[in-house]
XYZ file of C-alpha atoms in Angstrom:
436
model
C 43.080 103.802 -45.109
C 45.485 104.108 -42.190
C 46.448 101.283 -39.872
C 48.709 101.115 -36.885
C 49.848 97.614 -36.054
C 47.941 96.839 -32.893
C 49.304 94.773 -30.025
C 46.740 92.035 -30.803
C 47.691 91.947 -34.487
C 51.355 92.105 -33.617
C 50.969 89.141 -31.306
C 49.119 87.182 -33.972
C 51.636 87.976 -36.693
C 54.566 87.137 -34.497
C 53.218 83.877 -33.145
C 55.849 81.861 -34.965
C 58.701 84.177 -34.104
C 58.824 83.849 -30.344
C 57.046 85.941 -27.789
C 60.123 86.877 -25.785
C 61.374 89.327 -28.365
C 57.862 90.551 -29.009
C 57.226 91.392 -25.380
C 60.441 93.309 -24.954
C 59.071 96.777 -24.402
C 62.033 98.667 -25.725
C 65.047 96.495 -26.375
C 68.349 97.408 -27.970
C 67.863 97.763 -31.690
C 69.960 98.353 -34.798
C 67.765 101.244 -35.872
C 70.094 103.778 -34.285
C 67.167 105.973 -33.223
C 66.922 106.370 -29.458
C 63.765 105.108 -27.753
C 60.563 103.995 -29.424
C 59.705 105.560 -32.758
C 56.721 105.318 -35.076
C 57.304 105.191 -38.815
C 54.603 106.533 -41.092
C 54.592 104.382 -44.218
C 52.562 105.061 -47.375
C 52.049 102.275 -49.921
C 49.560 101.209 -52.557
C 49.039 97.570 -51.561
C 45.943 96.886 -49.427
C 47.057 96.205 -45.853
C 45.533 92.728 -45.820
C 47.469 91.706 -48.948
C 50.864 91.687 -47.265
C 51.683 94.916 -45.413
C 49.862 93.865 -42.214
C 51.875 90.632 -41.953
C 55.098 92.336 -43.026
C 54.896 95.079 -40.415
C 53.756 92.711 -37.676
C 56.836 90.567 -38.283
C 59.025 93.650 -38.404
C 57.722 95.036 -35.123
C 58.167 91.639 -33.526
C 61.845 91.756 -34.433
C 62.259 95.471 -33.718
C 59.886 96.197 -30.835
C 61.070 99.785 -30.484
C 59.919 100.653 -34.023
C 56.181 100.846 -34.650
C 54.670 101.198 -38.096
C 51.620 103.210 -39.096
C 50.553 102.223 -42.617
C 48.503 104.402 -44.936
C 47.284 102.908 -48.178
C 46.924 105.182 -51.199
C 45.301 104.118 -54.457
C 48.016 103.757 -57.065
C 46.431 105.822 -59.825
C 46.943 109.417 -60.949
C 44.651 110.800 -58.274
C 46.169 108.660 -55.530
C 49.720 109.590 -56.440
C 48.753 113.262 -56.581
C 47.299 112.947 -53.086
C 50.547 111.383 -51.876
C 52.730 114.020 -53.546
C 50.588 116.788 -52.096
C 50.952 115.256 -48.644
C 54.722 114.945 -49.081
C 55.117 118.521 -50.253
C 52.671 119.827 -47.701
C 54.803 118.647 -44.843
C 52.709 115.711 -43.639
C 54.855 113.415 -41.533
C 55.743 110.525 -43.839
C 58.904 108.469 -43.339
C 58.743 105.743 -45.978
C 56.947 105.768 -49.315
C 56.560 103.218 -52.098
C 56.566 104.290 -55.764
C 55.086 101.846 -58.301
C 55.754 103.689 -61.565
C 59.166 104.998 -62.572
C 57.553 108.293 -63.546
C 56.171 108.711 -60.006
C 59.567 107.919 -58.492
C 61.248 110.370 -60.881
C 58.863 113.160 -59.875
C 59.642 112.602 -56.200
C 63.382 112.565 -56.823
C 63.240 115.688 -58.983
C 61.198 117.462 -56.288
C 63.904 116.704 -53.735
C 61.544 114.704 -51.521
C 63.615 111.542 -51.093
C 66.800 110.674 -49.215
C 69.920 109.715 -51.171
C 70.438 106.059 -50.241
C 73.571 105.509 -52.325
C 75.986 105.249 -49.418
C 73.716 103.053 -47.290
C 72.989 100.629 -50.152
C 76.620 100.497 -51.275
C 77.775 99.655 -47.761
C 75.213 96.939 -47.128
C 76.374 93.376 -47.824
C 72.980 92.396 -49.242
C 71.429 95.584 -50.545
C 74.555 96.568 -52.476
C 72.822 94.607 -55.259
C 70.729 97.770 -55.700
C 73.616 100.266 -55.493
C 74.915 102.138 -58.554
C 78.000 99.911 -58.837
C 75.978 96.695 -59.106
C 76.220 94.745 -62.350
C 73.740 93.929 -63.770
C 71.691 96.905 -62.632
C 68.365 96.180 -60.975
C 67.488 99.624 -59.652
C 66.872 103.128 -60.980
C 69.533 105.792 -60.521
C 69.333 109.539 -60.896
C 72.608 111.329 -61.682
C 74.357 108.212 -60.441
C 72.532 108.149 -57.095
C 70.009 105.713 -55.656
C 66.935 107.118 -53.921
C 65.043 103.866 -53.495
C 65.397 100.102 -53.689
C 62.967 97.715 -55.405
C 61.023 95.316 -53.212
C 59.702 93.170 -56.058
C 60.822 91.543 -59.300
C 57.923 91.038 -61.653
C 58.294 88.875 -64.737
C 55.491 89.506 -67.209
C 53.594 86.484 -68.544
C 50.551 85.822 -70.667
C 47.689 84.753 -68.407
C 45.270 82.574 -70.340
C 41.814 81.181 -69.654
C 42.467 77.413 -69.788
C 38.814 76.567 -70.414
C 38.739 78.764 -73.517
C 42.025 77.296 -74.761
C 40.717 73.751 -74.272
C 37.357 74.540 -75.847
C 39.117 75.897 -78.946
C 41.519 72.948 -79.014
C 44.504 75.288 -78.760
C 47.925 74.037 -77.681
C 50.334 76.933 -77.180
C 53.928 76.176 -78.280
C 56.566 76.839 -75.621
C 58.605 78.807 -78.167
C 55.725 80.746 -79.626
C 56.058 84.017 -81.506
C 54.026 87.188 -81.838
C 52.581 85.762 -85.052
C 51.465 82.659 -83.097
C 49.979 84.932 -80.392
C 47.929 86.810 -82.973
C 46.753 83.633 -84.702
C 45.678 82.096 -81.367
C 43.984 85.343 -80.305
C 41.952 85.247 -83.535
C 41.068 81.620 -82.916
C 39.827 82.419 -79.391
C 37.774 85.440 -80.469
C 34.050 85.507 -81.107
C 30.749 85.080 -79.274
C 31.451 88.065 -77.032
C 35.059 87.086 -76.320
C 38.199 88.925 -77.415
C 41.355 86.862 -77.881
C 43.422 89.300 -75.825
C 43.198 92.599 -74.029
C 46.293 94.010 -75.750
C 49.171 92.350 -77.682
C 52.819 92.343 -76.509
C 54.829 95.587 -76.503
C 57.079 94.883 -79.486
C 59.168 98.031 -79.041
C 60.112 97.222 -75.457
C 60.705 93.554 -76.267
C 63.082 94.348 -79.111
C 64.848 97.480 -77.847
C 65.132 96.680 -74.130
C 66.488 99.227 -71.616
C 66.132 102.935 -72.421
C 64.045 102.060 -75.461
C 62.486 105.516 -75.607
C 65.869 107.283 -75.974
C 68.471 107.231 -78.708
C 71.958 106.203 -77.525
C 73.345 108.899 -75.245
C 69.900 110.012 -74.106
C 69.952 113.404 -75.848
C 67.062 112.585 -78.198
C 63.894 110.524 -78.054
C 63.635 107.334 -80.092
C 60.000 107.313 -81.187
C 60.887 107.295 -84.884
C 62.400 103.811 -84.491
C 60.583 101.282 -86.726
C 59.839 99.072 -83.695
C 57.323 101.640 -82.392
C 55.519 101.731 -85.747
C 55.476 97.925 -85.825
C 54.050 97.880 -82.296
C 51.179 100.264 -83.043
C 50.392 98.633 -86.393
C 50.048 95.237 -84.726
C 47.677 96.565 -82.092
C 45.585 98.569 -84.568
C 45.318 95.531 -86.852
C 44.289 93.256 -83.977
C 41.701 95.763 -82.758
C 40.299 95.975 -86.302
C 39.969 92.201 -86.590
C 38.466 92.039 -83.051
C 41.181 89.763 -81.682
C 42.190 92.561 -79.263
C 39.844 94.848 -77.358
C 39.259 98.173 -79.169
C 40.563 101.193 -77.286
C 37.099 102.769 -77.338
C 35.778 99.845 -75.272
C 38.758 99.897 -72.893
C 38.102 103.577 -72.182
C 34.322 103.167 -71.936
C 34.562 100.213 -69.539
C 37.525 101.698 -67.621
C 39.438 98.470 -68.309
C 42.688 100.442 -68.415
C 42.339 100.849 -64.635
C 40.534 97.556 -63.952
C 42.152 95.206 -66.468
C 41.389 92.159 -64.314
C 37.644 92.551 -64.919
C 37.421 91.464 -68.600
C 39.753 88.500 -67.990
C 38.028 87.197 -64.876
C 34.565 87.647 -66.385
C 35.554 85.597 -69.440
C 35.370 88.482 -71.919
C 39.095 88.311 -72.698
C 40.937 85.021 -73.209
C 44.554 86.215 -72.783
C 45.905 88.986 -70.578
C 49.538 90.099 -70.363
C 50.332 91.096 -66.802
C 52.549 90.713 -63.722
C 52.287 88.600 -60.545
C 50.546 91.267 -58.473
C 47.307 90.402 -60.286
C 47.278 86.996 -58.553
C 45.402 88.605 -55.705
C 42.465 89.316 -58.020
C 42.451 85.763 -59.381
C 42.405 84.395 -55.815
C 39.616 86.760 -54.763
C 36.740 84.553 -55.901
C 34.206 86.520 -53.867
C 34.842 89.716 -55.809
C 35.701 87.890 -59.049
C 33.879 84.531 -59.117
C 35.038 82.340 -62.007
C 35.180 78.624 -62.782
C 38.240 78.370 -65.027
C 41.917 77.786 -64.313
C 44.484 80.407 -65.247
C 47.505 79.080 -67.103
C 50.650 81.216 -67.215
C 52.380 81.268 -70.610
C 55.801 82.721 -71.478
C 55.857 85.944 -73.453
C 55.920 85.247 -77.203
C 59.112 86.142 -79.086
C 58.875 88.941 -81.680
C 60.752 86.669 -84.101
C 61.284 82.943 -83.824
C 64.567 82.073 -82.152
C 65.585 85.704 -81.533
C 66.514 86.973 -78.076
C 64.133 89.506 -76.607
C 63.419 91.374 -73.384
C 60.637 90.593 -70.970
C 58.280 93.536 -70.414
C 58.234 93.095 -66.643
C 60.082 95.255 -64.150
C 61.787 95.623 -60.824
C 59.290 97.655 -58.836
C 57.644 98.594 -55.555
C 60.471 101.080 -55.012
C 60.793 101.713 -51.285
C 62.222 105.127 -50.393
C 62.851 107.203 -47.289
C 61.633 110.782 -47.290
C 64.191 113.507 -46.812
C 62.069 115.044 -44.034
C 61.918 111.849 -41.989
C 63.330 112.305 -38.500
C 63.976 108.567 -38.259
C 66.384 107.823 -41.085
C 68.083 104.899 -39.318
C 64.822 103.262 -38.271
C 63.414 103.760 -41.759
C 66.438 102.074 -43.337
C 66.092 99.212 -40.859
C 62.533 98.752 -42.147
C 63.634 98.994 -45.791
C 66.288 96.353 -45.216
C 63.785 94.007 -43.523
C 61.203 94.639 -46.267
C 63.559 93.576 -49.050
C 65.131 90.744 -47.035
C 63.446 88.351 -44.659
C 60.209 90.323 -44.689
C 59.708 89.908 -48.447
C 58.064 86.517 -47.911
C 55.084 88.208 -46.256
C 54.293 90.065 -49.490
C 54.270 86.960 -51.709
C 50.631 85.912 -51.022
C 49.618 89.332 -52.357
C 51.573 88.737 -55.577
C 54.760 90.655 -54.831
C 57.713 88.357 -55.578
C 61.038 89.204 -53.852
C 63.549 91.360 -55.687
C 66.506 89.499 -54.216
C 67.322 86.100 -55.746
C 66.989 82.821 -53.901
C 64.104 81.395 -51.942
C 62.372 78.051 -51.908
C 60.440 77.683 -55.169
C 57.928 75.240 -53.682
C 57.169 77.628 -50.798
C 56.920 80.593 -53.162
C 54.474 78.627 -55.320
C 52.390 77.636 -52.298
C 52.312 81.174 -50.906
C 51.602 82.778 -54.268
C 48.952 80.298 -55.363
C 47.222 80.123 -51.992
C 45.128 77.268 -50.573
C 42.957 77.042 -53.705
C 45.876 76.989 -56.145
C 44.950 73.614 -57.620
C 41.489 74.927 -58.478
C 42.535 78.347 -59.755
C 45.844 77.813 -61.532
C 47.720 75.455 -63.772
C 50.311 75.063 -61.018
C 53.133 73.718 -63.173
C 52.904 76.745 -65.476
C 53.163 79.034 -62.456
C 56.485 77.430 -61.512
C 57.906 77.019 -65.017
C 56.959 80.322 -66.605
C 57.028 82.638 -63.593
C 58.954 81.454 -60.535
C 61.865 79.799 -62.358
C 61.796 82.015 -65.434
C 65.166 83.334 -66.621
C 63.550 86.153 -68.558
C 65.646 89.278 -69.044
C 64.067 92.292 -67.371
C 65.146 95.683 -68.739
C 66.247 98.341 -66.250
C 66.326 101.861 -67.642
C 69.428 103.910 -66.858
C 68.468 107.197 -68.552
C 66.048 109.294 -66.517
C 66.210 112.635 -68.366
C 62.721 114.191 -68.416
C 61.221 110.741 -67.870
C 58.195 111.989 -65.942
C 57.443 114.616 -68.605
C 57.880 112.086 -71.426
C 55.569 109.663 -69.665
C 52.839 112.304 -69.462
C 53.271 113.278 -73.119
C 53.194 109.681 -74.324
C 50.177 108.637 -72.287
C 48.121 111.210 -74.136
C 49.572 110.538 -77.583
C 49.285 106.755 -77.284
C 45.591 106.975 -76.522
C 44.995 109.352 -79.434
C 46.554 107.020 -81.999
C 44.743 103.983 -80.580
C 41.428 105.853 -80.700
C 42.099 106.699 -84.342
C 42.391 110.439 -83.760
C 45.880 110.663 -85.287
C 47.935 108.468 -87.619
C 51.062 106.588 -86.620
C 53.097 109.096 -88.662
C 51.522 112.013 -86.761
C 52.134 110.158 -83.507
C 55.829 109.637 -84.296
C 56.373 113.200 -85.454
C 54.597 114.760 -82.464
C 56.265 112.408 -80.007
C 59.717 113.293 -81.337
C 59.015 117.038 -81.262
C 57.487 117.198 -77.790
C 59.785 114.673 -76.098
C 62.948 116.127 -77.643
C 61.892 119.534 -76.324
C 61.343 118.068 -72.859
C 64.752 116.370 -72.941
C 66.464 119.556 -74.088
C 64.772 121.570 -71.351
C 65.677 119.038 -68.665
C 69.260 118.651 -69.851
């Protein structure tokens, strides 16, 4: 779907910003591009879930830069369509990558502009430059080709009605063992306790968990990966987690919101972008509140990593003829424009912001009916969870493809964990060696 921000929509979106600037036909602007330009932007978020409001506000502030937004579906087919368009020479100025593997492919193909110098020289966006500490962006050979527009802490979303019915009180310092016990307690009568359990390997190993130190070998023989698969296989066998056969048959890997919002799964580990599904009661009618729980710790009292991510990586294409205007948009997107994406579940990547306003925008007008509002503030908006940011990118896209296939095979019971580990090491080490 492609949208150009119309004058009517622009006027509506800019109502609170002052019409004088809006009506300036072609005022002086910091974009650096002469005259009026139109930026072609491709992203995966439906226009009505934030992009429309974001670009209307942007055009109100920068009337000489128009935005034409094209939404692509963020799945394998949608990303292939985008990559084909990029490589085929279609005029695209700004693109958003949602998976690190997709971003890596675009960097490796030479499709994106090196933003290192621009980010490093910006008083605000230097937080996403290679010299920033702690890192909150992905770098390739020490260079930045994008900047994240969202910071997504992962939480356990739980069906409050099912918790109450089972008489379950979740401890604030719960562990994976508690998670499994509660999932078992919630299971039965057509309900699974959870869709999938926590990713123990990521939680325990943190950044670059798939590589050994130095990045010259893969790390899939680490005991944490075995522990992770064993937990999931055991929970699938006891029916406290959804069997992989059912996930594949129902296509719940692509539409994970469906089993949760239809009451077939009691707990669902996910990120804030799914709020838009919970608020869409026409498409997903439900009569229970969602309570947000912190991620359980692998071991009681031990530090661990959250399995969320910095994401929505905004990049400028190398072929764009409007580099300055595109960076002006990127800067607005991550800065004052970020608030327009919150109702759609994209929380700003830069720190700060009014928590009460974020909660109101994220929860929407029916928040009291749909959410346990205090849990939304405590376990999401004010969470101090540590989010891992991977620094090693060697053969990441290839490793991601290899592992997607192998992970499904072990979860479907086609290979053992030992076979999985051995094959993963062999194939991923070969990919790393080839890339290095």
